[in-house]
């Protein structure tokens, strides 16, 4: 996946976790938590959804990379570069 | 047969944990001893009518679309939508003590202004208590228990007001007599006074149906009439269960919702743990409840409150009574008196019958040890006594009764397996969900989140902490 596709994957996950949030004005350089209601349970869900959909194992010591959209995409780009985007994710 | 996770008990917490795990592709089975799901919050059909047991109201109400709070957290975690539970808010409820009434609704300012009116000297203290509660992190699982009465009385000097505030919170969740752990008090205060009551038009079945549908659509297995005879262990680790019929099922993790004493009683070598160590003691708080089906709606008889918490003495006694039932206090709930959402045609639906439920503390040992003949006749006697003791807080409706059903601690024991038929579980909670055995965790009431929403969040949190995040 290209960085733009990874961004879309994360957006889809956020939409699934927080269906009532308006993500159209998300600032990619700002922390998710400053822009939407995300608690530690939701945060675990981002990690779990990535594991479920793309078999990505993110170790706990790397969670701090998932703070903003930019840092998340940067972190995932090398990991997901050979993984095709799937449409099967529910 | 090998599962990733086996969940014992298909009540609210078990169903919620099952949904979480099945969503993340775990092979999960819920084992329920009974022929129906729900545990403490269940439903049945009797003489042509549907009845709910347990649920008077869902607490933690939030208007649809709210982005924060326990209800929103729960729906997000279970991937459900707001209308799946179809919650309609309460009208208004009352705490009634001799000489004082406090009305409250889902608008917290209502209670605040009632306190200003009834207890003007306590206004400032109450406000400071509310601020303290708002700042308190009741979800911190590392909390040590502290006396709620001690903390609350540093803010409020009027003992009647303290008792009046404790009354609904204890009735709707306290496993301990007289006092509560402060973090449990905060959970209940927020969920009842600040968030408030609601009910699905179809009652508890709406919630159970939604949870079951979600569980099954994600591939979770729900097995009724699957009583667990013992938990299989190996070198201090739970590895599976043996069913009543002798079959064995293996699992990597076991989540048990049946209570800490009841769970440990199934573990070889730990059967008598609950008699030896106080933190594994089973609870003793139980109730009798009478459900009256009426020809007319409570409203037309002049009863408008959703729930009335009444107490006929100057001070409030919350404890297993020495008498079979405690006639000094009780709860009156009318499921008719919720502000039901209009249907697609703009019509406000109305329940078929008028319903009044009257609930009082009960002595478990007394009800559990009666012979079948005594049991039947004692039910008749105490139904009448509870009715009379509640009469000061509700209209006379004996000539309106179409049907009556009554449950006792014996009924609760039969359907939940809780020793003593206790309703709010063990006096000592196990917030981390851990047991003396590895891979065996507690969910539900004995883990410590209270109420219907709390029990579902308990299942979710333990599934997250001990299964999903641990892999």
Tab-separated table of N, CA and C in Angstrom, chain B residues 289-391:
chain	number	residue	atom	x	y	z
B	289	UNK	N	-39.333	-9.436	44.897
B	289	UNK	CA	-40.017	-8.450	44.056
B	289	UNK	C	-41.372	-9.002	43.655
B	290	UNK	N	-42.353	-8.095	43.669
B	290	UNK	CA	-43.684	-8.468	43.215
B	290	UNK	C	-43.973	-7.664	41.960
B	291	UNK	N	-44.445	-8.359	40.941
B	291	UNK	CA	-44.805	-7.680	39.701
B	291	UNK	C	-46.329	-7.732	39.581
B	292	UNK	N	-46.938	-6.559	39.576
B	292	UNK	CA	-48.392	-6.464	39.466
B	292	UNK	C	-48.755	-6.084	38.039
B	293	UNK	N	-49.604	-6.886	37.424
B	293	UNK	CA	-50.145	-6.526	36.116
B	293	UNK	C	-51.521	-5.936	36.360
B	294	UNK	N	-51.720	-4.703	35.866
B	294	UNK	CA	-52.943	-3.974	36.196
B	294	UNK	C	-53.826	-3.713	34.982
B	295	UNK	N	-55.123	-3.586	35.257
B	295	UNK	CA	-56.090	-3.249	34.199
B	295	UNK	C	-55.879	-1.850	33.672
B	296	UNK	N	-55.477	-0.929	34.559
B	296	UNK	CA	-55.279	0.452	34.102
B	296	UNK	C	-53.812	0.834	34.210
B	297	UNK	N	-53.465	1.920	33.531
B	297	UNK	CA	-52.099	2.401	33.583
B	297	UNK	C	-51.866	3.117	34.911
B	298	UNK	N	-50.677	2.973	35.485
B	298	UNK	CA	-50.374	3.654	36.755
B	298	UNK	C	-50.670	5.165	36.682
B	299	UNK	N	-50.359	5.774	35.560
B	299	UNK	CA	-50.630	7.208	35.367
B	299	UNK	C	-52.084	7.564	35.645
B	300	UNK	N	-52.995	6.747	35.097
B	300	UNK	CA	-54.412	7.072	35.257
B	300	UNK	C	-54.870	6.834	36.696
B	301	UNK	N	-54.088	6.019	37.438
B	301	UNK	CA	-54.406	5.837	38.863
B	301	UNK	C	-53.752	6.930	39.710
B	302	UNK	N	-52.982	7.801	39.055
B	302	UNK	CA	-52.361	8.910	39.774
B	302	UNK	C	-50.903	8.688	40.130
B	303	UNK	N	-50.305	7.617	39.592
B	303	UNK	CA	-48.891	7.350	39.897
B	303	UNK	C	-48.046	7.735	38.679
B	304	UNK	N	-47.278	8.818	38.818
B	304	UNK	CA	-46.565	9.352	37.654
B	304	UNK	C	-45.069	9.085	37.655
B	305	UNK	N	-44.530	8.734	38.844
B	305	UNK	CA	-43.075	8.550	38.910
B	305	UNK	C	-42.634	7.305	38.138
B	306	UNK	N	-41.417	7.378	37.602
B	306	UNK	CA	-40.833	6.198	36.981
B	306	UNK	C	-40.422	5.227	38.085
B	307	UNK	N	-39.625	5.726	39.023
B	307	UNK	CA	-39.170	4.886	40.131
B	307	UNK	C	-39.275	5.672	41.435
B	308	UNK	N	-39.766	5.018	42.476
B	308	UNK	CA	-39.795	5.636	43.805
B	308	UNK	C	-38.951	4.780	44.737
B	309	UNK	N	-37.978	5.417	45.384
B	309	UNK	CA	-37.176	4.747	46.413
B	309	UNK	C	-37.713	5.244	47.741
B	310	UNK	N	-38.341	4.380	48.531
B	310	UNK	CA	-38.955	4.871	49.756
B	310	UNK	C	-38.322	4.260	50.992
B	311	UNK	N	-38.403	5.040	52.064
B	311	UNK	CA	-37.871	4.590	53.344
B	311	UNK	C	-38.754	5.195	54.412
B	312	UNK	N	-39.234	4.373	55.345
B	312	UNK	CA	-40.234	4.876	56.285
B	312	UNK	C	-39.655	5.259	57.639
B	313	UNK	N	-38.357	5.076	57.832
B	313	UNK	CA	-37.716	5.472	59.089
B	313	UNK	C	-36.850	6.706	58.842
B	314	UNK	N	-36.477	7.429	59.915
B	314	UNK	CA	-35.594	8.581	59.705
B	314	UNK	C	-34.245	8.165	59.109
B	315	UNK	N	-33.712	7.009	59.500
B	315	UNK	CA	-32.463	6.562	58.892
B	315	UNK	C	-32.713	5.337	58.008
B	316	UNK	N	-31.780	5.099	57.106
B	316	UNK	CA	-31.936	4.075	56.081
B	316	UNK	C	-31.099	2.857	56.426
B	317	UNK	N	-31.749	1.690	56.455
B	317	UNK	CA	-31.047	0.448	56.769
B	317	UNK	C	-30.930	-0.413	55.525
B	318	UNK	N	-29.712	-0.559	55.050
B	318	UNK	CA	-29.493	-1.418	53.883
B	318	UNK	C	-28.666	-2.602	54.349
B	319	UNK	N	-29.321	-3.727	54.510
B	319	UNK	CA	-28.668	-4.927	55.047
B	319	UNK	C	-29.611	-6.109	54.858
B	320	UNK	N	-29.092	-7.348	54.917
B	320	UNK	CA	-30.017	-8.474	54.882
B	320	UNK	C	-30.906	-8.389	56.120
B	321	UNK	N	-32.217	-8.338	55.963
B	321	UNK	CA	-33.084	-8.146	57.122
B	321	UNK	C	-33.165	-9.400	57.990
B	322	UNK	N	-33.489	-9.202	59.273
B	322	UNK	CA	-33.701	-10.369	60.125
B	322	UNK	C	-35.065	-10.993	59.828
B	323	UNK	N	-36.024	-10.135	59.439
B	323	UNK	CA	-37.334	-10.617	58.983
B	323	UNK	C	-37.186	-11.201	57.572
B	324	UNK	N	-38.173	-11.989	57.100
B	324	UNK	CA	-38.084	-12.521	55.728
B	324	UNK	C	-37.933	-11.422	54.671
B	325	UNK	N	-38.674	-10.309	54.847
B	325	UNK	CA	-38.519	-9.177	53.935
B	325	UNK	C	-38.443	-7.907	54.763
B	326	UNK	N	-37.722	-6.917	54.258
B	326	UNK	CA	-37.582	-5.657	54.962
B	326	UNK	C	-38.746	-4.738	54.573
B	327	UNK	N	-39.619	-4.462	55.530
B	327	UNK	CA	-40.800	-3.649	55.229
B	327	UNK	C	-40.542	-2.168	55.489
B	328	UNK	N	-39.319	-1.830	55.878
B	328	UNK	CA	-39.018	-0.434	56.215
B	328	UNK	C	-38.716	0.400	54.980
B	329	UNK	N	-38.348	-0.261	53.890
B	329	UNK	CA	-37.937	0.488	52.705
B	329	UNK	C	-38.206	-0.348	51.472
B	330	UNK	N	-38.101	0.261	50.318
B	330	UNK	CA	-38.325	-0.494	49.094
B	330	UNK	C	-38.246	0.369	47.850
B	331	UNK	N	-38.545	-0.265	46.721
B	331	UNK	CA	-38.501	0.404	45.427
B	331	UNK	C	-39.809	0.122	44.695
B	332	UNK	N	-40.375	1.151	44.101
B	332	UNK	CA	-41.561	0.966	43.261
B	332	UNK	C	-41.186	1.423	41.860
B	333	UNK	N	-41.358	0.542	40.892
B	333	UNK	CA	-40.969	0.909	39.530
B	333	UNK	C	-42.146	0.668	38.600
B	334	UNK	N	-42.447	1.654	37.784
B	334	UNK	CA	-43.475	1.449	36.771
B	334	UNK	C	-42.879	1.592	35.375
B	335	UNK	N	-42.758	0.463	34.665
B	335	UNK	CA	-42.199	0.515	33.304
B	335	UNK	C	-43.069	1.343	32.348
B	336	UNK	N	-44.313	1.615	32.726
B	336	UNK	CA	-45.157	2.457	31.872
B	336	UNK	C	-44.674	3.899	31.861
B	337	UNK	N	-44.032	4.294	32.963
B	337	UNK	CA	-43.729	5.715	33.127
B	337	UNK	C	-42.352	6.127	32.604
B	338	UNK	N	-42.040	5.678	31.411
B	338	UNK	CA	-40.876	6.192	30.686
B	338	UNK	C	-41.409	7.013	29.518
B	339	UNK	N	-40.596	7.941	29.025
B	339	UNK	CA	-41.024	8.798	27.920
B	339	UNK	C	-40.680	8.100	26.607
B	340	UNK	N	-41.536	7.143	26.211
B	340	UNK	CA	-41.202	6.303	25.069
B	340	UNK	C	-41.115	7.093	23.774
B	341	UNK	N	-40.125	6.694	22.958
B	341	UNK	CA	-39.914	7.339	21.663
B	341	UNK	C	-41.113	7.067	20.757
B	342	UNK	N	-41.443	8.061	19.957
B	342	UNK	CA	-42.505	7.880	18.987
B	342	UNK	C	-42.060	6.894	17.909
B	343	UNK	N	-42.980	6.119	17.369
B	343	UNK	CA	-42.628	5.182	16.293
B	343	UNK	C	-42.563	5.914	14.950
B	344	UNK	N	-42.397	5.145	13.863
B	344	UNK	CA	-42.217	5.745	12.539
B	344	UNK	C	-43.409	6.627	12.149
B	345	UNK	N	-44.595	6.322	12.669
B	345	UNK	CA	-45.784	7.111	12.335
B	345	UNK	C	-46.022	8.259	13.304
B	346	UNK	N	-45.052	8.481	14.183
B	346	UNK	CA	-45.192	9.584	15.128
B	346	UNK	C	-46.054	9.243	16.337
B	347	UNK	N	-46.427	7.974	16.475
B	347	UNK	CA	-47.267	7.584	17.617
B	347	UNK	C	-46.402	7.138	18.791
B	348	UNK	N	-46.787	7.568	19.996
B	348	UNK	CA	-46.074	7.129	21.190
B	348	UNK	C	-46.644	5.767	21.594
B	349	UNK	N	-45.812	4.730	21.609
B	349	UNK	CA	-46.359	3.412	21.947
B	349	UNK	C	-46.694	3.321	23.441
B	350	UNK	N	-47.614	2.453	23.760
B	350	UNK	CA	-47.997	2.271	25.157
B	350	UNK	C	-47.942	0.787	25.491
B	351	UNK	N	-47.377	0.438	26.643
B	351	UNK	CA	-47.332	-0.971	27.039
B	351	UNK	C	-48.755	-1.498	27.165
B	352	UNK	N	-48.927	-2.781	26.858
B	352	UNK	CA	-50.273	-3.357	26.835
B	352	UNK	C	-51.000	-3.247	28.175
B	353	UNK	N	-50.262	-3.543	29.244
B	353	UNK	CA	-50.876	-3.524	30.574
B	353	UNK	C	-50.192	-2.482	31.442
B	354	UNK	N	-50.885	-2.108	32.505
B	354	UNK	CA	-50.221	-1.333	33.540
B	354	UNK	C	-49.349	-2.278	34.356
B	355	UNK	N	-48.155	-1.834	34.676
B	355	UNK	CA	-47.256	-2.686	35.470
B	355	UNK	C	-46.715	-1.886	36.651
B	356	UNK	N	-46.771	-2.480	37.832
B	356	UNK	CA	-46.094	-1.915	38.991
B	356	UNK	C	-45.212	-3.007	39.566
B	357	UNK	N	-43.960	-2.660	39.800
B	357	UNK	CA	-43.048	-3.629	40.429
B	357	UNK	C	-42.634	-3.072	41.777
B	358	UNK	N	-42.781	-3.874	42.795
B	358	UNK	CA	-42.429	-3.431	44.147
B	358	UNK	C	-41.375	-4.388	44.689
B	359	UNK	N	-40.266	-3.812	45.142
B	359	UNK	CA	-39.096	-4.602	45.493
B	359	UNK	C	-38.654	-4.277	46.909
B	360	UNK	N	-38.306	-5.293	47.674
B	360	UNK	CA	-37.827	-5.059	49.040
B	360	UNK	C	-36.679	-6.009	49.353
B	361	UNK	N	-35.782	-5.555	50.220
B	361	UNK	CA	-34.683	-6.418	50.666
B	361	UNK	C	-35.249	-7.688	51.296
B	362	UNK	N	-34.559	-8.798	51.119
B	362	UNK	CA	-35.064	-10.059	51.658
B	362	UNK	C	-33.934	-10.821	52.344
B	363	UNK	N	-34.326	-11.697	53.246
B	363	UNK	CA	-33.380	-12.534	53.974
B	363	UNK	C	-33.166	-13.839	53.202
B	364	UNK	N	-32.002	-14.023	52.584
B	364	UNK	CA	-31.796	-15.180	51.709
B	364	UNK	C	-32.015	-16.515	52.421
B	365	UNK	N	-31.421	-16.670	53.625
B	365	UNK	CA	-31.507	-17.972	54.289
B	365	UNK	C	-32.952	-18.381	54.542
B	366	UNK	N	-33.753	-17.399	54.964
B	366	UNK	CA	-35.148	-17.707	55.241
B	366	UNK	C	-35.838	-18.300	54.005
B	367	UNK	N	-35.702	-17.606	52.872
B	367	UNK	CA	-36.425	-18.038	51.667
B	367	UNK	C	-35.856	-19.317	51.073
B	368	UNK	N	-34.550	-19.519	51.258
B	368	UNK	CA	-33.927	-20.704	50.666
B	368	UNK	C	-34.258	-21.977	51.433
B	369	UNK	N	-34.648	-21.833	52.702
B	369	UNK	CA	-34.825	-23.031	53.525
B	369	UNK	C	-36.283	-23.422	53.772
B	370	UNK	N	-37.204	-22.805	53.086
B	370	UNK	CA	-38.613	-23.163	53.277
B	370	UNK	C	-38.969	-24.431	52.500
B	371	UNK	N	-39.904	-25.196	53.034
B	371	UNK	CA	-40.431	-26.332	52.268
B	371	UNK	C	-41.298	-25.761	51.140
B	372	UNK	N	-41.544	-26.550	50.084
B	372	UNK	CA	-42.348	-26.031	48.968
B	372	UNK	C	-43.707	-25.484	49.412
B	373	UNK	N	-44.367	-26.153	50.390
B	373	UNK	CA	-45.691	-25.680	50.834
B	373	UNK	C	-45.557	-24.347	51.561
B	374	UNK	N	-44.570	-24.296	52.487
B	374	UNK	CA	-44.356	-23.044	53.218
B	374	UNK	C	-44.003	-21.920	52.258
B	375	UNK	N	-43.164	-22.260	51.290
B	375	UNK	CA	-42.699	-21.252	50.331
B	375	UNK	C	-43.892	-20.590	49.641
B	376	UNK	N	-44.819	-21.423	49.172
B	376	UNK	CA	-45.986	-20.882	48.473
B	376	UNK	C	-46.822	-20.003	49.402
B	377	UNK	N	-47.037	-20.455	50.621
B	377	UNK	CA	-47.901	-19.662	51.502
B	377	UNK	C	-47.187	-18.418	52.023
B	378	UNK	N	-45.879	-18.506	52.261
B	378	UNK	CA	-45.145	-17.324	52.711
B	378	UNK	C	-45.098	-16.241	51.638
B	379	UNK	N	-45.029	-16.667	50.378
B	379	UNK	CA	-45.053	-15.685	49.289
B	379	UNK	C	-46.339	-14.868	49.337
B	380	UNK	N	-47.461	-15.567	49.564
B	380	UNK	CA	-48.753	-14.864	49.622
B	380	UNK	C	-48.766	-13.860	50.771
B	381	UNK	N	-48.257	-14.299	51.929
B	381	UNK	CA	-48.265	-13.424	53.114
B	381	UNK	C	-47.399	-12.185	52.897
B	382	UNK	N	-46.180	-12.412	52.358
B	382	UNK	CA	-45.258	-11.279	52.235
B	382	UNK	C	-45.593	-10.381	51.052
B	383	UNK	N	-46.243	-10.928	50.050
B	383	UNK	CA	-46.729	-10.073	48.961
B	383	UNK	C	-47.640	-9.001	49.558
B	384	UNK	N	-48.556	-9.443	50.398
B	384	UNK	CA	-49.533	-8.539	51.004
B	384	UNK	C	-48.848	-7.509	51.916
B	385	UNK	N	-47.873	-7.987	52.678
B	385	UNK	CA	-47.186	-7.081	53.607
B	385	UNK	C	-46.364	-6.030	52.864
B	386	UNK	N	-45.671	-6.471	51.806
B	386	UNK	CA	-44.867	-5.509	51.043
B	386	UNK	C	-45.790	-4.480	50.385
B	387	UNK	N	-46.902	-4.971	49.840
B	387	UNK	CA	-47.883	-4.065	49.232
B	387	UNK	C	-48.318	-3.008	50.243
B	388	UNK	N	-48.686	-3.458	51.437
B	388	UNK	CA	-49.165	-2.516	52.460
B	388	UNK	C	-48.081	-1.512	52.845
B	389	UNK	N	-46.833	-1.990	52.942
B	389	UNK	CA	-45.769	-1.076	53.368
B	389	UNK	C	-45.430	-0.066	52.278
B	390	UNK	N	-45.707	-0.413	51.031
B	390	UNK	CA	-45.435	0.515	49.928
B	390	UNK	C	-46.613	1.449	49.661
B	391	UNK	N	-47.757	1.151	50.271
B	391	UNK	CA	-49.005	1.877	49.985
B	391	UNK	C	-48.886	3.386	50.181
